[in-house]
Amino acid sequence: MVLADGTSSRSGPTLRIAQKVARTEAEGPGVRYALWVQGCPLRCAGCCNPEMFASERGTVEPVEALARQVLATPGIEGLTLLGGEPFSQPGPAALLCERVRAAGLSVMVFTGYTLAELRAQGREDVERLLATVDLLVDGRFDKEQPETARRWIGSRNQVMHFFTARYAPDDACFTAPNTAEVHFVGGRLVINGWPALADRLRP
């Protein structure tokens, strides 16, 4: 049973999910498990995922089951959380990322909030999620400032925060060309990666 806040069930805390790709090289360093959460209150103009704005869409999945899926995926180096807005569900997202980090995998999170805005909230669940992150990309997408140099970054105003030594700004991966991918997930076609390239792959 999902509770009124949409975060718990008889099987424990849950996340509302928009999309999953178990193995991708288009959503952060190395081969990663990418998970897009559903729901975003910021709704940046020109966002590449407007279908993920509405908080009532997507599917509700137990955090424990998601953790098992991530940890059972061979050959990945980490988890990337995107959206939607991961910090709209900070408690269950933190639980998932804690499980992943405890197993030795890295965590990358994309958020439309700035780090200062997140810390100003003074919320324990937000701080708990931040504490799990190796690499945070923050700031609202600004379609008037397209990024042309850094990989995986949508606009020039967005900041990469390297919270651990797992990654560094001078890693060559951050200036390599962006990519897009095609996957079959649960019987349906999923195209992910750099939006301009992904659009070319869509029928």
CSV table of C-alpha atoms in Angstrom, one decimal:
chain,number,residue,atom,x,y,z
A,1,MET,CA,0.0,0.0,0.0
A,2,VAL,CA,1.4,3.4,-1.0
A,3,LEU,CA,0.9,6.0,1.7
A,4,ALA,CA,-0.4,9.5,1.2
A,5,ASP,CA,3.1,11.0,0.7
A,6,GLY,CA,3.8,8.4,-2.0
A,7,THR,CA,7.0,7.2,-0.4
A,8,SER,CA,6.2,4.1,1.6
A,9,SER,CA,4.4,0.8,1.2
A,10,ARG,CA,4.2,-2.5,2.9
A,11,SER,CA,7.6,-3.4,1.3
A,12,GLY,CA,9.2,-0.3,2.6
A,13,PRO,CA,10.1,3.1,1.2
A,14,THR,CA,9.3,3.7,-2.5
A,15,LEU,CA,10.4,5.9,-5.4
A,16,ARG,CA,8.2,7.2,-8.2
A,17,ILE,CA,10.2,6.3,-11.3
A,18,ALA,CA,9.8,7.6,-14.9
A,19,GLN,CA,12.4,5.5,-16.7
A,20,LYS,CA,15.4,3.1,-16.1
A,21,VAL,CA,18.3,2.0,-18.2
A,22,ALA,CA,20.4,-0.7,-16.6
A,23,ARG,CA,23.6,-0.1,-18.6
A,24,THR,CA,24.5,3.2,-20.3
A,25,GLU,CA,27.5,5.2,-21.1
A,26,ALA,CA,25.5,8.3,-22.0
A,27,GLU,CA,24.5,9.5,-18.5
A,28,GLY,CA,27.8,10.0,-16.7
A,29,PRO,CA,31.3,8.5,-16.4
A,30,GLY,CA,31.8,4.9,-17.3
A,31,VAL,CA,29.0,2.3,-17.6
A,32,ARG,CA,26.2,3.3,-15.3
A,33,TYR,CA,22.7,2.4,-14.2
A,34,ALA,CA,20.6,5.4,-15.0
A,35,LEU,CA,17.3,6.1,-13.1
A,36,TRP,CA,15.0,9.0,-14.0
A,37,VAL,CA,12.6,9.9,-11.1
A,38,GLN,CA,9.1,11.2,-11.9
A,39,GLY,CA,8.0,14.7,-10.8
A,40,CYS,CA,9.7,18.1,-11.0
A,41,PRO,CA,8.4,21.3,-9.5
A,42,LEU,CA,10.9,23.5,-11.3
A,43,ARG,CA,9.8,22.8,-14.9
A,44,CYS,CA,12.6,24.5,-16.7
A,45,ALA,CA,11.6,25.9,-20.2
A,46,GLY,CA,13.1,23.8,-22.9
A,47,CYS,CA,13.6,20.8,-20.6
A,48,CYS,CA,14.2,17.6,-22.6
A,49,ASN,CA,12.0,15.5,-20.3
A,50,PRO,CA,8.7,17.5,-19.9
A,51,GLU,CA,6.8,14.2,-19.6
A,52,MET,CA,8.5,13.7,-16.3
A,53,PHE,CA,7.2,17.0,-14.7
A,54,ALA,CA,3.9,15.6,-13.4
A,55,SER,CA,4.3,14.0,-10.0
A,56,GLU,CA,1.4,11.6,-10.4
A,57,ARG,CA,2.8,9.8,-13.5
A,58,GLY,CA,5.4,7.0,-13.7
A,59,THR,CA,5.5,3.9,-11.5
A,60,VAL,CA,6.0,3.5,-7.8
A,61,GLU,CA,8.7,1.0,-7.0
A,62,PRO,CA,10.2,-0.2,-3.6
A,63,VAL,CA,13.6,1.2,-2.9
A,64,GLU,CA,14.9,-2.2,-1.8
A,65,ALA,CA,13.9,-3.8,-5.2
A,66,LEU,CA,15.6,-0.9,-7.1
A,67,ALA,CA,18.7,-1.4,-5.0
A,68,ARG,CA,18.8,-5.1,-5.9
A,69,GLN,CA,18.3,-4.3,-9.5
A,70,VAL,CA,21.2,-1.9,-9.6
A,71,LEU,CA,23.6,-4.1,-7.6
A,72,ALA,CA,22.7,-7.1,-9.8
A,73,THR,CA,23.7,-5.3,-12.9
A,74,PRO,CA,27.2,-6.6,-14.0
A,75,GLY,CA,30.0,-4.3,-15.1
A,76,ILE,CA,28.7,-0.9,-13.9
A,77,GLU,CA,30.7,1.6,-12.0
A,78,GLY,CA,27.8,3.6,-10.6
A,79,LEU,CA,24.3,5.0,-10.5
A,80,THR,CA,23.1,8.2,-12.1
A,81,LEU,CA,19.9,9.8,-10.8
A,82,LEU,CA,18.1,12.2,-13.2
A,83,GLY,CA,14.6,13.3,-13.8
A,84,GLY,CA,12.4,14.8,-13.2
A,85,GLU,CA,13.9,16.1,-10.0
A,86,PRO,CA,15.7,13.7,-7.7
A,87,PHE,CA,15.5,16.1,-4.7
A,88,SER,CA,11.7,16.0,-4.9
A,89,GLN,CA,12.0,12.5,-3.3
A,90,PRO,CA,15.1,13.0,-1.2
A,91,GLY,CA,14.4,10.4,1.5
A,92,PRO,CA,13.9,7.3,-0.6
A,93,ALA,CA,16.6,8.5,-3.1
A,94,ALA,CA,19.0,8.7,-0.2
A,95,LEU,CA,18.2,5.2,0.9
A,96,LEU,CA,18.9,3.9,-2.6
A,97,CYS,CA,22.1,5.8,-3.0
A,98,GLU,CA,23.4,4.7,0.4
A,99,ARG,CA,22.9,1.0,-0.6
A,100,VAL,CA,24.7,1.7,-3.9
A,101,ARG,CA,27.7,3.5,-2.2
A,102,ALA,CA,28.0,0.8,0.4
A,103,ALA,CA,28.6,-1.7,-2.4
A,104,GLY,CA,31.4,0.4,-3.8
A,105,LEU,CA,29.6,2.0,-6.7
A,106,SER,CA,29.6,5.7,-7.4
A,107,VAL,CA,26.7,8.1,-7.4
A,108,MET,CA,26.0,11.0,-9.8
A,109,VAL,CA,22.9,13.2,-9.4
A,110,PHE,CA,21.5,15.9,-11.7
A,111,THR,CA,19.3,18.5,-10.0
A,112,GLY,CA,17.7,21.7,-11.1
A,113,TYR,CA,18.2,23.2,-7.7
A,114,THR,CA,21.5,24.9,-6.8
A,115,LEU,CA,23.6,23.4,-4.0
A,116,ALA,CA,23.0,26.6,-2.0
A,117,GLU,CA,19.2,26.2,-2.4
A,118,LEU,CA,19.3,22.6,-1.3
A,119,ARG,CA,21.4,23.4,1.8
A,120,ALA,CA,19.2,26.3,2.6
A,121,GLN,CA,16.2,24.0,3.0
A,122,GLY,CA,17.7,22.7,6.2
A,123,ARG,CA,16.2,19.2,5.6
A,124,GLU,CA,17.7,16.1,7.0
A,125,ASP,CA,16.6,14.0,4.0
A,126,VAL,CA,18.2,16.4,1.6
A,127,GLU,CA,21.5,16.4,3.5
A,128,ARG,CA,21.4,12.7,3.7
A,129,LEU,CA,21.1,12.4,-0.1
A,130,LEU,CA,23.9,15.0,-0.7
A,131,ALA,CA,26.1,12.9,1.6
A,132,THR,CA,25.9,9.9,-0.8
A,133,VAL,CA,26.9,11.9,-3.9
A,134,ASP,CA,30.3,11.7,-5.6
A,135,LEU,CA,29.3,14.1,-8.4
A,136,LEU,CA,26.5,16.6,-8.4
A,137,VAL,CA,25.4,18.7,-11.4
A,138,ASP,CA,23.2,21.5,-10.2
A,139,GLY,CA,21.3,24.5,-11.5
A,140,ARG,CA,18.2,25.0,-13.7
A,141,PHE,CA,18.5,24.3,-17.4
A,142,ASP,CA,18.8,27.6,-19.3
A,143,LYS,CA,18.1,27.1,-23.0
A,144,GLU,CA,19.6,30.6,-23.7
A,145,GLN,CA,23.0,29.3,-22.4
A,146,PRO,CA,23.7,26.0,-24.2
A,147,GLU,CA,26.8,24.2,-23.0
A,148,THR,CA,29.3,23.4,-25.8
A,149,ALA,CA,32.4,22.3,-23.9
A,150,ARG,CA,31.4,20.0,-21.0
A,151,ARG,CA,29.9,16.5,-21.6
A,152,TRP,CA,26.5,15.7,-20.1
A,153,ILE,CA,25.9,19.3,-19.0
A,154,GLY,CA,22.9,21.1,-20.5
A,155,SER,CA,23.7,24.8,-20.0
A,156,ARG,CA,26.7,26.9,-19.0
A,157,ASN,CA,25.2,28.1,-15.8
A,158,GLN,CA,25.1,24.6,-14.3
A,159,VAL,CA,27.9,23.6,-11.9
A,160,MET,CA,29.7,20.3,-11.4
A,161,HIS,CA,30.4,19.7,-7.7
A,162,PHE,CA,33.1,17.0,-7.1
A,163,PHE,CA,32.3,15.9,-3.6
A,164,THR,CA,34.8,13.0,-3.5
A,165,ALA,CA,38.0,12.0,-5.2
A,166,ARG,CA,36.2,9.4,-7.3
A,167,TYR,CA,36.1,11.9,-10.2
A,168,ALA,CA,38.0,15.1,-11.0
A,169,PRO,CA,37.3,18.0,-13.3
A,170,ASP,CA,40.4,17.2,-15.5
A,171,ASP,CA,39.2,13.7,-16.3
A,172,ALA,CA,39.1,13.3,-20.0
A,173,CYS,CA,35.6,11.9,-20.0
A,174,PHE,CA,34.2,15.3,-19.2
A,175,THR,CA,35.3,16.8,-22.5
A,176,ALA,CA,34.6,13.8,-24.7
A,177,PRO,CA,31.8,14.1,-27.3
A,178,ASN,CA,28.2,13.5,-26.1
A,179,THR,CA,26.4,10.4,-27.2
A,180,ALA,CA,22.9,8.9,-27.4
A,181,GLU,CA,21.8,5.3,-27.2
A,182,VAL,CA,18.9,3.0,-28.1
A,183,HIS,CA,17.7,0.3,-25.6
A,184,PHE,CA,14.8,-2.1,-25.4
A,185,VAL,CA,13.5,-1.9,-21.8
A,186,GLY,CA,10.5,-3.9,-20.7
A,187,GLY,CA,9.5,-4.5,-24.3
A,188,ARG,CA,9.6,-0.8,-25.3
A,189,LEU,CA,12.1,1.3,-27.1
A,190,VAL,CA,14.0,3.8,-24.9
A,191,ILE,CA,16.3,6.4,-26.4
A,192,ASN,CA,18.6,8.2,-23.9
A,193,GLY,CA,21.6,10.5,-24.0
A,194,TRP,CA,22.3,13.9,-25.4
A,195,PRO,CA,18.9,15.4,-26.4
A,196,ALA,CA,20.0,16.7,-29.9
A,197,LEU,CA,21.5,13.3,-30.8
A,198,ALA,CA,18.6,11.4,-29.2
A,199,ASP,CA,16.1,13.3,-31.3
A,200,ARG,CA,17.8,12.1,-34.5
A,201,LEU,CA,17.3,8.5,-33.4
A,202,ARG,CA,13.6,8.8,-32.8
A,203,PRO,CA,11.2,7.6,-35.6
